[in-house]
Amino acid sequence: MQTENEIVENLCKKFGFLRDKVYVQRQKRIFTEFLAKEEFEQVLRYAHDELGFYRASHVVGTDEGDDLGFIYLLSDKNGIILALKEKAPKSDPVINSMTGKYPSLEQHERELVDLFGAVVKDLPEGPSYPLPDGWPKGSYPMRKDWDPRYFDKNTMTYNPPEDNGKKEGGNK
C-alpha cells in the first residue's frame, strides 16, 4: 500500500516539472497546481497506468479569469484521491476527453461543454447536458461573466447590454 507521500515522491521522480506543484493536502488527498495540457495528460496516464488511479468520480470546472480550470478527481483502491488540475485559455478552451481511460466522466465532460464553454475533443456524441433544450448557444452560466439578470426564461435568450462593442456581464 502506497502512502500519499510515496505517491507524491513517485510523481516528482517521474515528472520533474511537478516539484512544488503537487502536495498532500491532508490524509488521502493529493492535489496538483494547474498544469499545462501536455503535463496534465502525461501525469494522468501515469497515475492511471502505473499508480493505480483507476477510478474517476468527477470533473470540476472553474472560471479562473482568462482561463478555464478543470479538476479531475481520481482515486485508487485505498481511497486516496488525486486531484489533477488542467487549465485552458477562454480564448481557446480546448481539452482532450478522458473518457477513453475513464468512461464514467462522459456526463461530467458534457457539463464542461454546456456550463463553461469548453471544447472537449473526442467526447462521444450525445445529448446536451445539463441545460434544457433551446438554451442559447454561446451562453455559459457557470462563467463569472455570465449574469442571470440578462437571461429571459420565457424566450430562452440572453441579452446583456452592449458596451463599446462588448457585451457586459455575459458571453459574446
Short mmCIF file of C-alpha atoms in Angstrom, two decimals:
data_model
loop_
_atom_site.label_atom_id
_atom_site.label_comp_id
_atom_site.label_asym_id
_atom_site.label_seq_id
_atom_site.Cartn_x
_atom_site.Cartn_y
_atom_site.Cartn_z
CA MET A 1 0.00 0.00 0.00
CA GLN A 2 1.42 3.34 -1.06
CA THR A 3 1.07 6.33 1.20
CA GLU A 4 0.25 9.81 -0.01
CA ASN A 5 3.85 10.95 0.43
CA GLU A 6 5.18 7.97 -1.54
CA ILE A 7 2.79 8.78 -4.38
CA VAL A 8 3.94 12.41 -4.42
CA GLU A 9 7.57 11.24 -4.36
CA ASN A 10 6.92 8.85 -7.30
CA LEU A 11 5.19 11.60 -9.28
CA CYS A 12 8.04 14.08 -8.70
CA LYS A 13 10.68 11.49 -9.56
CA LYS A 14 8.92 10.67 -12.84
CA PHE A 15 7.99 14.28 -13.70
CA GLY A 16 10.49 16.91 -12.59
CA PHE A 17 8.05 19.67 -13.53
CA LEU A 18 5.81 18.56 -10.64
CA ARG A 19 8.29 19.73 -7.98
CA ASP A 20 6.45 22.40 -5.99
CA LYS A 21 3.27 21.65 -7.99
CA VAL A 22 2.00 18.55 -6.18
CA TYR A 23 1.28 18.22 -2.48
CA VAL A 24 -0.58 16.24 0.16
CA GLN A 25 -3.47 18.46 1.20
CA ARG A 26 -4.48 16.13 4.04
CA GLN A 27 -4.81 12.40 4.65
CA LYS A 28 -5.96 10.62 1.46
CA ARG A 29 -5.92 13.88 -0.56
CA ILE A 30 -3.24 14.77 -3.13
CA PHE A 31 -3.56 17.92 -5.23
CA THR A 32 -1.63 19.41 -8.10
CA GLU A 33 -1.41 23.02 -9.14
CA PHE A 34 -2.83 23.80 -12.57
CA LEU A 35 -0.76 22.02 -15.20
CA ALA A 36 -0.27 22.69 -18.90
CA LYS A 37 -2.25 20.36 -21.18
CA GLU A 38 0.75 18.18 -22.09
CA GLU A 39 1.88 17.91 -18.46
CA PHE A 40 -1.63 17.09 -17.28
CA GLU A 41 -2.08 14.32 -19.84
CA GLN A 42 1.31 12.74 -19.05
CA VAL A 43 0.58 12.72 -15.31
CA LEU A 44 -2.95 11.38 -15.82
CA ARG A 45 -1.71 8.49 -17.98
CA TYR A 46 1.00 7.63 -15.44
CA ALA A 47 -1.44 7.89 -12.50
CA HIS A 48 -3.83 5.52 -14.27
CA ASP A 49 -1.39 3.07 -15.80
CA GLU A 50 1.37 2.93 -13.16
CA LEU A 51 -0.03 4.20 -9.86
CA GLY A 52 -3.42 2.50 -9.94
CA PHE A 53 -5.72 5.53 -10.05
CA TYR A 54 -8.36 3.58 -11.98
CA ARG A 55 -11.45 5.34 -10.72
CA ALA A 56 -12.65 8.81 -11.67
CA SER A 57 -15.53 10.31 -9.78
CA HIS A 58 -15.89 13.83 -11.11
CA VAL A 59 -14.54 16.73 -13.14
CA VAL A 60 -14.96 20.17 -11.61
CA GLY A 61 -14.94 23.21 -13.87
CA THR A 62 -13.75 26.59 -12.63
CA ASP A 63 -13.56 30.08 -14.07
CA GLU A 64 -10.02 31.35 -13.49
CA GLY A 65 -10.35 34.77 -15.14
CA ASP A 66 -8.73 34.49 -18.57
CA ASP A 67 -8.62 30.69 -18.25
CA LEU A 68 -10.94 27.82 -17.52
CA GLY A 69 -9.80 25.30 -14.92
CA PHE A 70 -10.59 21.59 -14.92
CA ILE A 71 -10.05 19.45 -11.83
CA TYR A 72 -10.19 15.69 -12.39
CA LEU A 73 -10.83 13.69 -9.21
CA LEU A 74 -9.24 10.24 -9.41
CA SER A 75 -8.94 7.57 -6.75
CA ASP A 76 -7.05 4.35 -6.11
CA LYS A 77 -8.12 1.16 -4.35
CA ASN A 78 -7.07 2.61 -0.98
CA GLY A 79 -9.39 5.60 -1.31
CA ILE A 80 -6.62 8.11 -1.93
CA ILE A 81 -7.93 10.93 -4.09
CA LEU A 82 -5.67 12.60 -6.63
CA ALA A 83 -7.00 15.96 -7.83
CA LEU A 84 -5.27 16.67 -11.14
CA LYS A 85 -5.75 20.20 -12.44
CA GLU A 86 -5.55 21.48 -16.02
CA LYS A 87 -6.06 24.97 -17.45
CA ALA A 88 -7.05 26.17 -20.91
CA PRO A 89 -7.42 29.78 -22.07
CA LYS A 90 -11.01 31.00 -22.52
CA SER A 91 -9.98 32.22 -25.97
CA ASP A 92 -9.24 28.58 -26.97
CA PRO A 93 -10.72 26.30 -24.26
CA VAL A 94 -9.79 23.00 -25.91
CA ILE A 95 -9.07 19.95 -23.76
CA ASN A 96 -8.98 16.26 -24.62
CA SER A 97 -11.66 13.91 -23.37
CA MET A 98 -10.53 11.47 -20.70
CA THR A 99 -13.44 9.08 -21.32
CA GLY A 100 -11.08 6.61 -23.02
CA LYS A 101 -9.48 5.85 -19.66
CA TYR A 102 -12.43 6.91 -17.50
CA PRO A 103 -15.79 6.25 -19.21
CA SER A 104 -17.62 7.45 -16.08
CA LEU A 105 -16.56 11.02 -16.90
CA GLU A 106 -18.69 11.40 -20.03
CA GLN A 107 -21.56 13.32 -18.38
CA HIS A 108 -19.13 15.41 -16.36
CA GLU A 109 -17.27 16.45 -19.51
CA ARG A 110 -20.63 17.34 -21.12
CA GLU A 111 -21.21 19.69 -18.21
CA LEU A 112 -17.90 21.40 -19.01
CA VAL A 113 -19.12 21.97 -22.57
CA ASP A 114 -22.56 23.31 -21.66
CA LEU A 115 -21.81 25.20 -18.47
CA PHE A 116 -18.32 26.58 -19.19
CA GLY A 117 -17.95 26.53 -22.98
CA ALA A 118 -15.08 24.04 -23.01
CA VAL A 119 -14.33 22.23 -26.25
CA VAL A 120 -13.74 18.60 -25.28
CA LYS A 121 -12.05 16.80 -28.17
CA ASP A 122 -13.08 13.17 -28.75
CA LEU A 123 -16.03 13.38 -26.35
CA PRO A 124 -18.51 10.75 -27.61
CA GLU A 125 -21.63 12.10 -29.32
CA GLY A 126 -24.56 12.59 -27.00
CA PRO A 127 -27.23 14.96 -25.79
CA SER A 128 -26.62 18.36 -24.30
CA TYR A 129 -26.29 18.20 -20.51
CA PRO A 130 -27.48 19.58 -18.09
CA LEU A 131 -29.01 22.65 -19.77
CA PRO A 132 -32.51 22.43 -21.25
CA ASP A 133 -33.25 22.21 -24.96
CA GLY A 134 -33.29 25.65 -26.51
CA TRP A 135 -30.60 27.10 -24.24
CA PRO A 136 -28.91 29.96 -26.12
CA LYS A 137 -25.68 28.96 -27.88
CA GLY A 138 -22.58 30.66 -26.51
CA SER A 139 -24.21 31.36 -23.14
CA TYR A 140 -22.25 29.64 -20.36
CA PRO A 141 -23.93 30.08 -16.97
CA MET A 142 -21.00 28.96 -14.81
CA ARG A 143 -18.61 31.57 -16.11
CA LYS A 144 -18.11 34.52 -13.81
CA ASP A 145 -19.01 36.99 -16.55
CA TRP A 146 -22.46 35.44 -17.12
CA ASP A 147 -25.17 37.49 -15.41
CA PRO A 148 -28.56 35.85 -14.74
CA ARG A 149 -30.28 39.25 -14.81
CA TYR A 150 -29.97 39.21 -18.60
CA PHE A 151 -31.41 35.74 -19.13
CA ASP A 152 -35.09 35.57 -20.11
CA LYS A 153 -36.54 32.17 -19.16
CA ASN A 154 -39.66 32.77 -21.24
CA THR A 155 -37.80 33.33 -24.52
CA MET A 156 -34.65 31.39 -23.60
CA THR A 157 -32.49 34.32 -24.67
CA TYR A 158 -29.50 36.01 -23.11
CA ASN A 159 -29.42 39.75 -23.77
CA PRO A 160 -26.77 41.67 -21.85
CA PRO A 161 -26.46 45.38 -22.68
CA GLU A 162 -23.91 46.47 -25.27
CA ASP A 163 -20.92 48.49 -24.03
CA ASN A 164 -18.49 49.84 -26.64
CA GLY A 165 -18.96 46.82 -28.85
CA LYS A 166 -18.59 44.39 -25.93
CA LYS A 167 -21.34 42.59 -24.08
CA GLU A 168 -21.29 43.47 -20.43
CA GLY A 169 -21.83 40.69 -17.93
CA GLY A 170 -22.15 37.92 -20.48
CA ASN A 171 -20.57 35.88 -23.22
CA LYS A 172 -20.04 37.03 -26.75
#
